[in-house]
Tab-separated table of C-alpha atoms and ligand atoms in Angstrom:
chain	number	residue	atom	x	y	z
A	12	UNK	CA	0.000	0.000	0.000
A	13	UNK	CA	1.838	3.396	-0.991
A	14	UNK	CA	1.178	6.073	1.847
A	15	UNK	CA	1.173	9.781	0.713
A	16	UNK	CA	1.194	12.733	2.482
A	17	UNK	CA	-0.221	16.183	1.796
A	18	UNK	CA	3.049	18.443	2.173
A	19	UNK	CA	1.051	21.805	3.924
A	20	UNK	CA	-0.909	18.569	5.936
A	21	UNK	CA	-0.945	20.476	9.738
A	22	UNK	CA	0.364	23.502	11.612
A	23	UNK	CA	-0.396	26.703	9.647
A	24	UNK	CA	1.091	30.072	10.658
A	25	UNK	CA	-1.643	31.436	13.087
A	26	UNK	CA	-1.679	28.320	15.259
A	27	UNK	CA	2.148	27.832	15.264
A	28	UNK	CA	2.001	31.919	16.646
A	29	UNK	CA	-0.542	31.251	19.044
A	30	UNK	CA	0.846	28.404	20.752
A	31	UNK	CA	4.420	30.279	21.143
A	32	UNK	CA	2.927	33.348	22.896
A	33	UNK	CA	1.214	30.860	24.626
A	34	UNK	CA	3.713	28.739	26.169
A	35	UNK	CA	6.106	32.136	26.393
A	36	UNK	CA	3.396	33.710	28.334
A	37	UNK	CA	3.250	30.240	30.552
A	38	UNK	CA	7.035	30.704	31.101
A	39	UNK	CA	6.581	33.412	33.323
A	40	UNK	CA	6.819	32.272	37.239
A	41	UNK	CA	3.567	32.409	39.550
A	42	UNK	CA	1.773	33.651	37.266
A	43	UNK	CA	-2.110	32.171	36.030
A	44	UNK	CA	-2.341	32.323	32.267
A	45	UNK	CA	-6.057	31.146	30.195
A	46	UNK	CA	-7.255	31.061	26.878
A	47	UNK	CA	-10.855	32.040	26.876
A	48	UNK	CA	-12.017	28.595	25.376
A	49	UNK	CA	-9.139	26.052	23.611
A	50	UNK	CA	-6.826	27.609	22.245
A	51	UNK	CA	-7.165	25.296	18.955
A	52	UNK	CA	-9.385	22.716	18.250
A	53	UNK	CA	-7.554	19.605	19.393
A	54	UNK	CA	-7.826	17.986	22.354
A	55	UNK	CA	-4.187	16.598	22.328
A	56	UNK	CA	-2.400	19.678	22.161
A	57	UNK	CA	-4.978	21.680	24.446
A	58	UNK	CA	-3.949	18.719	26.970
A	59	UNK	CA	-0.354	19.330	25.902
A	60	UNK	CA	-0.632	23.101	26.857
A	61	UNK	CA	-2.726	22.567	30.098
A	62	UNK	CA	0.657	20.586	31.724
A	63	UNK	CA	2.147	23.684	30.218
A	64	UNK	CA	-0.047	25.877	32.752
A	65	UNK	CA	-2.182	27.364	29.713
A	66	UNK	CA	-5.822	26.622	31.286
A	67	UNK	CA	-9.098	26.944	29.203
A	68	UNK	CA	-11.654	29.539	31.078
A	69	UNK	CA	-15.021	29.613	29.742
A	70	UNK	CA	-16.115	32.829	31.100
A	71	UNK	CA	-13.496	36.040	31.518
A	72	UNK	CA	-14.949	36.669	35.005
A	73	UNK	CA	-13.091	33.525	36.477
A	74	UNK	CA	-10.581	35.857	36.104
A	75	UNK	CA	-9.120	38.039	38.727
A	76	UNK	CA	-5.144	38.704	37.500
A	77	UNK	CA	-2.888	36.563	35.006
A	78	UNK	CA	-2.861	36.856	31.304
A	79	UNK	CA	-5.168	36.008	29.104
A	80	UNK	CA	-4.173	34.343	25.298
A	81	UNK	CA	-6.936	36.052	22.821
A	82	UNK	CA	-7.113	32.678	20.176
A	83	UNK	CA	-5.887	33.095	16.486
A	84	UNK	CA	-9.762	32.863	15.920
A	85	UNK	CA	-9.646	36.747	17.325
A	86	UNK	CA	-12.461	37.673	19.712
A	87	UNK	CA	-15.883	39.865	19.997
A	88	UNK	CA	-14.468	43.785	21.027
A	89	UNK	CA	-16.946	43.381	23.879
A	90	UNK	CA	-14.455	41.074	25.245
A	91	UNK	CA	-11.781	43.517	25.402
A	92	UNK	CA	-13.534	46.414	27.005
A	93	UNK	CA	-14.645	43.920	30.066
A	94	UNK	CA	-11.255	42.963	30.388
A	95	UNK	CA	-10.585	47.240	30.732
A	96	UNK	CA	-9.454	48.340	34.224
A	97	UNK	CA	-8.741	44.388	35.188
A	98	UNK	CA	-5.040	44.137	36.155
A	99	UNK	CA	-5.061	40.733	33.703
A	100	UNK	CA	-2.495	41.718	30.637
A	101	UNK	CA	-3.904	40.733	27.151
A	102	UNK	CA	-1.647	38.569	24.854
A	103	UNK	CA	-3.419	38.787	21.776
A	104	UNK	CA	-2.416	36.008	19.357
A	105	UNK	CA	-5.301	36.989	16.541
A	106	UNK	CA	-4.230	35.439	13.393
A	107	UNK	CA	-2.963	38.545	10.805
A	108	UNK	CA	-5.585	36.796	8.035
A	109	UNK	CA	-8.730	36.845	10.800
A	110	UNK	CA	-7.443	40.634	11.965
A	111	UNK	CA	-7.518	40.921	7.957
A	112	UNK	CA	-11.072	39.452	7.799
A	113	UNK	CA	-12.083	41.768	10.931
A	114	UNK	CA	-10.474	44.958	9.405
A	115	UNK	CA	-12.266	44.654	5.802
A	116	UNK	CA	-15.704	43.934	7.326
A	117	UNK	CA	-15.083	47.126	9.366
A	118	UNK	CA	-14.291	49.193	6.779
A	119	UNK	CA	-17.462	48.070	4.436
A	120	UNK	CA	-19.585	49.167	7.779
A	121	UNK	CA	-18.291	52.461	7.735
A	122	UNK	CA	-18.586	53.421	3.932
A	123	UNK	CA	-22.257	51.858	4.034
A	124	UNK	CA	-22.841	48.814	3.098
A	125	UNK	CA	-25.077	45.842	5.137
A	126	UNK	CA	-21.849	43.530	6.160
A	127	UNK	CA	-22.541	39.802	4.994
A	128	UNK	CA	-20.129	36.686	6.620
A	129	UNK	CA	-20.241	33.604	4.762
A	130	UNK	CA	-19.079	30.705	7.617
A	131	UNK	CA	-20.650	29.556	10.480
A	132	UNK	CA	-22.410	31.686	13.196
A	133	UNK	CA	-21.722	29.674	16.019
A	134	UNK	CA	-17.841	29.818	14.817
A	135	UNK	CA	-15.803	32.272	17.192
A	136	UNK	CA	-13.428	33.376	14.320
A	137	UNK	CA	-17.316	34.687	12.165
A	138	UNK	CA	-18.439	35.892	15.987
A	139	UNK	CA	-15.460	37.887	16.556
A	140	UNK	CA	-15.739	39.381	12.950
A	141	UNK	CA	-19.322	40.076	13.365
A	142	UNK	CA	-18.142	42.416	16.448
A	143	UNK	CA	-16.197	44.805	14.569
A	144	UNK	CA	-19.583	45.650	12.933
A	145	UNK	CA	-21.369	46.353	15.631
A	146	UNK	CA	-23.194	43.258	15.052
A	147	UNK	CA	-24.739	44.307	12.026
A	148	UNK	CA	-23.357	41.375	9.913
A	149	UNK	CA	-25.717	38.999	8.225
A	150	UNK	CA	-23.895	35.528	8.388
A	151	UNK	CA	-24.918	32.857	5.768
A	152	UNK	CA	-23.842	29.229	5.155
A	153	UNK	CA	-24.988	26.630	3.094
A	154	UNK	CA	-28.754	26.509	4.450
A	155	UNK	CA	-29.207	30.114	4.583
A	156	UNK	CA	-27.949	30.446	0.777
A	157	UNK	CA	-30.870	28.055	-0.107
A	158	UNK	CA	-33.883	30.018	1.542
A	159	UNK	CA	-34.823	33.405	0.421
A	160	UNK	CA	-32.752	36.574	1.018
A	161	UNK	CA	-34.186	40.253	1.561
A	162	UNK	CA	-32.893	42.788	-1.070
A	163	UNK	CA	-29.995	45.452	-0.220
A	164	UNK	CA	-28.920	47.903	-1.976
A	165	UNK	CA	-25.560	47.541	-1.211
A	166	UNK	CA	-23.914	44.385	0.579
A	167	UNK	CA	-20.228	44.065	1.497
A	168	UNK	CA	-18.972	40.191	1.998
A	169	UNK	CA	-16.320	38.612	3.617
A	170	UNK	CA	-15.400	35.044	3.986
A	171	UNK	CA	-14.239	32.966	7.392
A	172	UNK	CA	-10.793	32.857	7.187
A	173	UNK	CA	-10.799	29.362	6.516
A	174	UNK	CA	-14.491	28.769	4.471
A	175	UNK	CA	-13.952	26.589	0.656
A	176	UNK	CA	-13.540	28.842	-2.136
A	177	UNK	CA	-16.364	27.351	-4.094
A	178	UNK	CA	-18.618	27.684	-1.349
A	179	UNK	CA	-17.469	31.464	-1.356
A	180	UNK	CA	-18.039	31.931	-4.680
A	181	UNK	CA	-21.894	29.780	-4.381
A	182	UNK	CA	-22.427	32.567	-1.990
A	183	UNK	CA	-21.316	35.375	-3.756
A	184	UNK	CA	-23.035	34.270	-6.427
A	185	UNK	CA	-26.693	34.290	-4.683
A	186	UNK	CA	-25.883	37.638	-2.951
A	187	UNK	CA	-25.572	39.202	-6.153
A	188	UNK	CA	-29.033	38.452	-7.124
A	189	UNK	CA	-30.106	40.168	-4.215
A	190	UNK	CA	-28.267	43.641	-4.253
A	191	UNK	CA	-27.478	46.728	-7.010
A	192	UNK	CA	-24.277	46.966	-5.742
A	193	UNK	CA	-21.348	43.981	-4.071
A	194	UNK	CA	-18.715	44.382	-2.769
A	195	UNK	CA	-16.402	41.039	-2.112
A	196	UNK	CA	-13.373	41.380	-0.093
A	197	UNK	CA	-11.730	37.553	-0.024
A	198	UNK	CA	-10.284	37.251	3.322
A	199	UNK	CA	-9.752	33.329	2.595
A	200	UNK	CA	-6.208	32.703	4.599
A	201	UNK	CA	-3.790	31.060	1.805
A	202	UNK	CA	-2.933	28.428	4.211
A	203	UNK	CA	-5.969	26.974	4.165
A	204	UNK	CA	-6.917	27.413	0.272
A	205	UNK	CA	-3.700	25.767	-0.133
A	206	UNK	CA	-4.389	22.983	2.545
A	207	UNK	CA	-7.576	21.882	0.914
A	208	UNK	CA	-6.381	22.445	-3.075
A	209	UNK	CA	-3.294	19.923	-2.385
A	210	UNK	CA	-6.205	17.420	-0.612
A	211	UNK	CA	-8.088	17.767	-2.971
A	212	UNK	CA	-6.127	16.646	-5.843
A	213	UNK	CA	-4.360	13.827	-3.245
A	214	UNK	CA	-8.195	12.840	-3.315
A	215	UNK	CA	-8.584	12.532	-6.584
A	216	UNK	CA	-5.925	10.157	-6.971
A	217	UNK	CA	-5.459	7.552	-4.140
A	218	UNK	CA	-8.137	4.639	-3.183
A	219	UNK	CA	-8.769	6.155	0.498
A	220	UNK	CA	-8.002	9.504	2.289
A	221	UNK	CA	-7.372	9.767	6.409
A	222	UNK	CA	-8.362	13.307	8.034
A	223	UNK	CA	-6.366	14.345	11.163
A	224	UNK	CA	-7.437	16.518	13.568
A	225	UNK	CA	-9.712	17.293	15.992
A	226	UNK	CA	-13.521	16.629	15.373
A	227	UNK	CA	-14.580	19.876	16.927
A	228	UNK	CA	-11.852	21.445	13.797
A	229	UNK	CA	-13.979	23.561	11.445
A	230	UNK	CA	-10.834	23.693	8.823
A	231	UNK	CA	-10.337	19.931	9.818
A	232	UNK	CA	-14.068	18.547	9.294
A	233	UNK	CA	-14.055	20.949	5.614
A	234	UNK	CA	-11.256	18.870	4.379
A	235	UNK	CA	-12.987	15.985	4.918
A	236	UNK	CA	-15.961	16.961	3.437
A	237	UNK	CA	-13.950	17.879	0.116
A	238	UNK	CA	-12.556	14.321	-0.130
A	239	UNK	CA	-15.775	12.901	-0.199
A	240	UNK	CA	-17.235	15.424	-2.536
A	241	UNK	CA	-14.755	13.519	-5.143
A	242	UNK	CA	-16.271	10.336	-4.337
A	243	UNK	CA	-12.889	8.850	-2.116
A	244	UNK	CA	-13.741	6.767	1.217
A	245	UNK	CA	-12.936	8.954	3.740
A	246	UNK	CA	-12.316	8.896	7.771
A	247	UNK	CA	-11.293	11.257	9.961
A	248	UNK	CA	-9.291	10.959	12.979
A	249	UNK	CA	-7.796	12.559	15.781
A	250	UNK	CA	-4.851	10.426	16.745
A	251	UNK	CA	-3.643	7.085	15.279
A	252	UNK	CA	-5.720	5.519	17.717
A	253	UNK	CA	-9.055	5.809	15.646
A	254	UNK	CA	-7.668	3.853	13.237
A	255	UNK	CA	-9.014	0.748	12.019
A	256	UNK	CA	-7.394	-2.171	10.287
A	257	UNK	CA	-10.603	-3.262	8.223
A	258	UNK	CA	-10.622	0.036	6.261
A	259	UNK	CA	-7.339	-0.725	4.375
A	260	UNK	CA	-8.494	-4.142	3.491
A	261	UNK	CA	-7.583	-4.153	-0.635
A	262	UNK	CA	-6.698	-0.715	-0.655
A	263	UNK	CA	-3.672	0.062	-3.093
A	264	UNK	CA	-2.929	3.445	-2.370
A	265	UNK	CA	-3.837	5.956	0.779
A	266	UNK	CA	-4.190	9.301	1.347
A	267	UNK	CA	-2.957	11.585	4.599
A	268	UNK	CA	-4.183	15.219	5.358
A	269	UNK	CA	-4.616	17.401	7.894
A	270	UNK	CA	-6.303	20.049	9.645
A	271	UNK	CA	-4.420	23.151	10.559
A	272	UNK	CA	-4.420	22.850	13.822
A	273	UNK	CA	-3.235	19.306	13.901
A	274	UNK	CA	0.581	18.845	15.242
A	275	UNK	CA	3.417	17.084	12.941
A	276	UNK	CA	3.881	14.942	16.055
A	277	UNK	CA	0.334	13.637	15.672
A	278	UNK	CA	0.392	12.911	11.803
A	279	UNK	CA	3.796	11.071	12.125
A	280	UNK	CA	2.197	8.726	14.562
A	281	UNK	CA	-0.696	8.316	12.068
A	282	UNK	CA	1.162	7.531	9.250
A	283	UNK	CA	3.411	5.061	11.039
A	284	UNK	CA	0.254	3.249	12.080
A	285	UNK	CA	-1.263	3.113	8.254
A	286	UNK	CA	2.702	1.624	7.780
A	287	UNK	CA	2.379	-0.787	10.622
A	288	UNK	CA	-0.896	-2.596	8.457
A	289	UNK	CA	1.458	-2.827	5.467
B	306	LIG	S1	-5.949	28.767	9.250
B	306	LIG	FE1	-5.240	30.678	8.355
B	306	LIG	S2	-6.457	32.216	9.390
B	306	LIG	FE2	-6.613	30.388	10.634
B	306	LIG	S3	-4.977	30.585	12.105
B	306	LIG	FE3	-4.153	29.430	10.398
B	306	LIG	S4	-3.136	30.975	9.093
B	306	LIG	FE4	-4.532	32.028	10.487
């Protein structure tokens, strides 16, 4: 069975950031440091950090001094100003492509136009953006697309940072039957377009593809979806440990890929399982 492995397969920029002012910040003696939420979505390394003395906070009012890690996914401004007058210092480890994202959709709001967010509501990274706006922003993804829109006269659009390109452009597509005037401002991060083009041509080639990463990973879950939009068996995993024998039964040729926020640790022991059934 030949093994191949998508090279940009893992860490991306923004997490590799995050997790160093993380574990700097942790360095510092007797003092409390949180991430409001994971700091990525994987268990394993989240684990990995907690040893470190990174702890995940759900709420910033646990919070009495210490620093707190904003997430590459960037936070809600509402966030910031409670943290105001707090002696708690703010590390903030917002990925440059989701400040990019944030900055764009602030700057349609203030030269007019009704701020749309194609991703997922309930994502932080599209909650944070939706923020700069004052909360304006409409958010759509895939369901919302297919019902009926109201008509604006002039709609600004940005993308989550790490949304498909041809769901962008199924989006933009529908919004411009609904407007005079549209304004599209691609704030897809390159890391991920080129995560999921190099997956999905692996897909199109092998007899099976294996997804790393963590099953609450947006960017992670996506790239599996693409490999089974071209029709390849598909299974996602989060460590080598989900693996199962039966699915490589008579299969020539496999497929590796990865979320962003999946370590190179985690992959290598993945792949050396797949090897192990050779
Ligand atoms: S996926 Fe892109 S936007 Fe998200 S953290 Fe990584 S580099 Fe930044």
């Amino acid at each position: 069975m030949k093994i191949y492995v998508v090279k940009q397969a893992g860490f991306c920029f923004g997490v590799k950031r995050a997790i160093k002012l993380a574990c700097d910040a942790a360095e510092i003696k007797h003092r409390r440091v949180y991430t409001l939420g994971p700091l990525i979505h994987n268990p394993q390394v989240v684990e990995d950090l907690e040893n470190k003395g990174v702890h995940v906070i759900k709420d910033i009012r646990g919070i009495k001094t210490g620093a707190l890690i904003i997430r590459s996914h960037g936070v809600h401004p509402k966030i910031l100003k409670q943290l105001k007058g707090k002696p708690v210092e703010v590390v903030d480890a917002t990925c440059p492509f989701v400040r990019k994202a944030q900055r764009k959709a602030k700057l349609l709001y203030d030269q007019g136009y009704q701020v749309v967010v194609v991703g997922e509501a309930d994502h932080p990274e599209v909650q944070g953006i939706v923020g700069y706006v004052n909360d304006s922003a409409m958010v759509i993804n895939h369901t919302r697309m297919k019902s009926k829109m109201d008509r604006f006269k002039k709609l600004g659009v940005v993308a989550q940072t790490t949304l498909s390109i041809d769901v962008f452009k199924q989006a933009i597509g529908r919004l411009v039957e609904n407007t005079e005037e549209l304004k599209v401002c691609n704030t897809i991060c390159h890391a991920t377009a080129r995560a999921q083009k190099a997956t999905s041509r692996l897909a199109g080639k092998v007899d099976m593809m294996i997804v790393v990463g963590g099953h609450n990973s947006a960017n992670t879950s996506r790239l599996a979806k693409l490999c089974k939009e071209y029709g390849t068996p598909t299974h996602q995993v989060e460590t080598e440990k989900g693996l199962q024998r039966l699915w490589f039964k008579n299969i020539n040729s496999v497929g590796v890929t990865a979320g962003t926020s999946t370590p190179d640790w985690l992959i290598k022991q993945v792949v050396e399982r797949i090897k192990s059934y050779n």
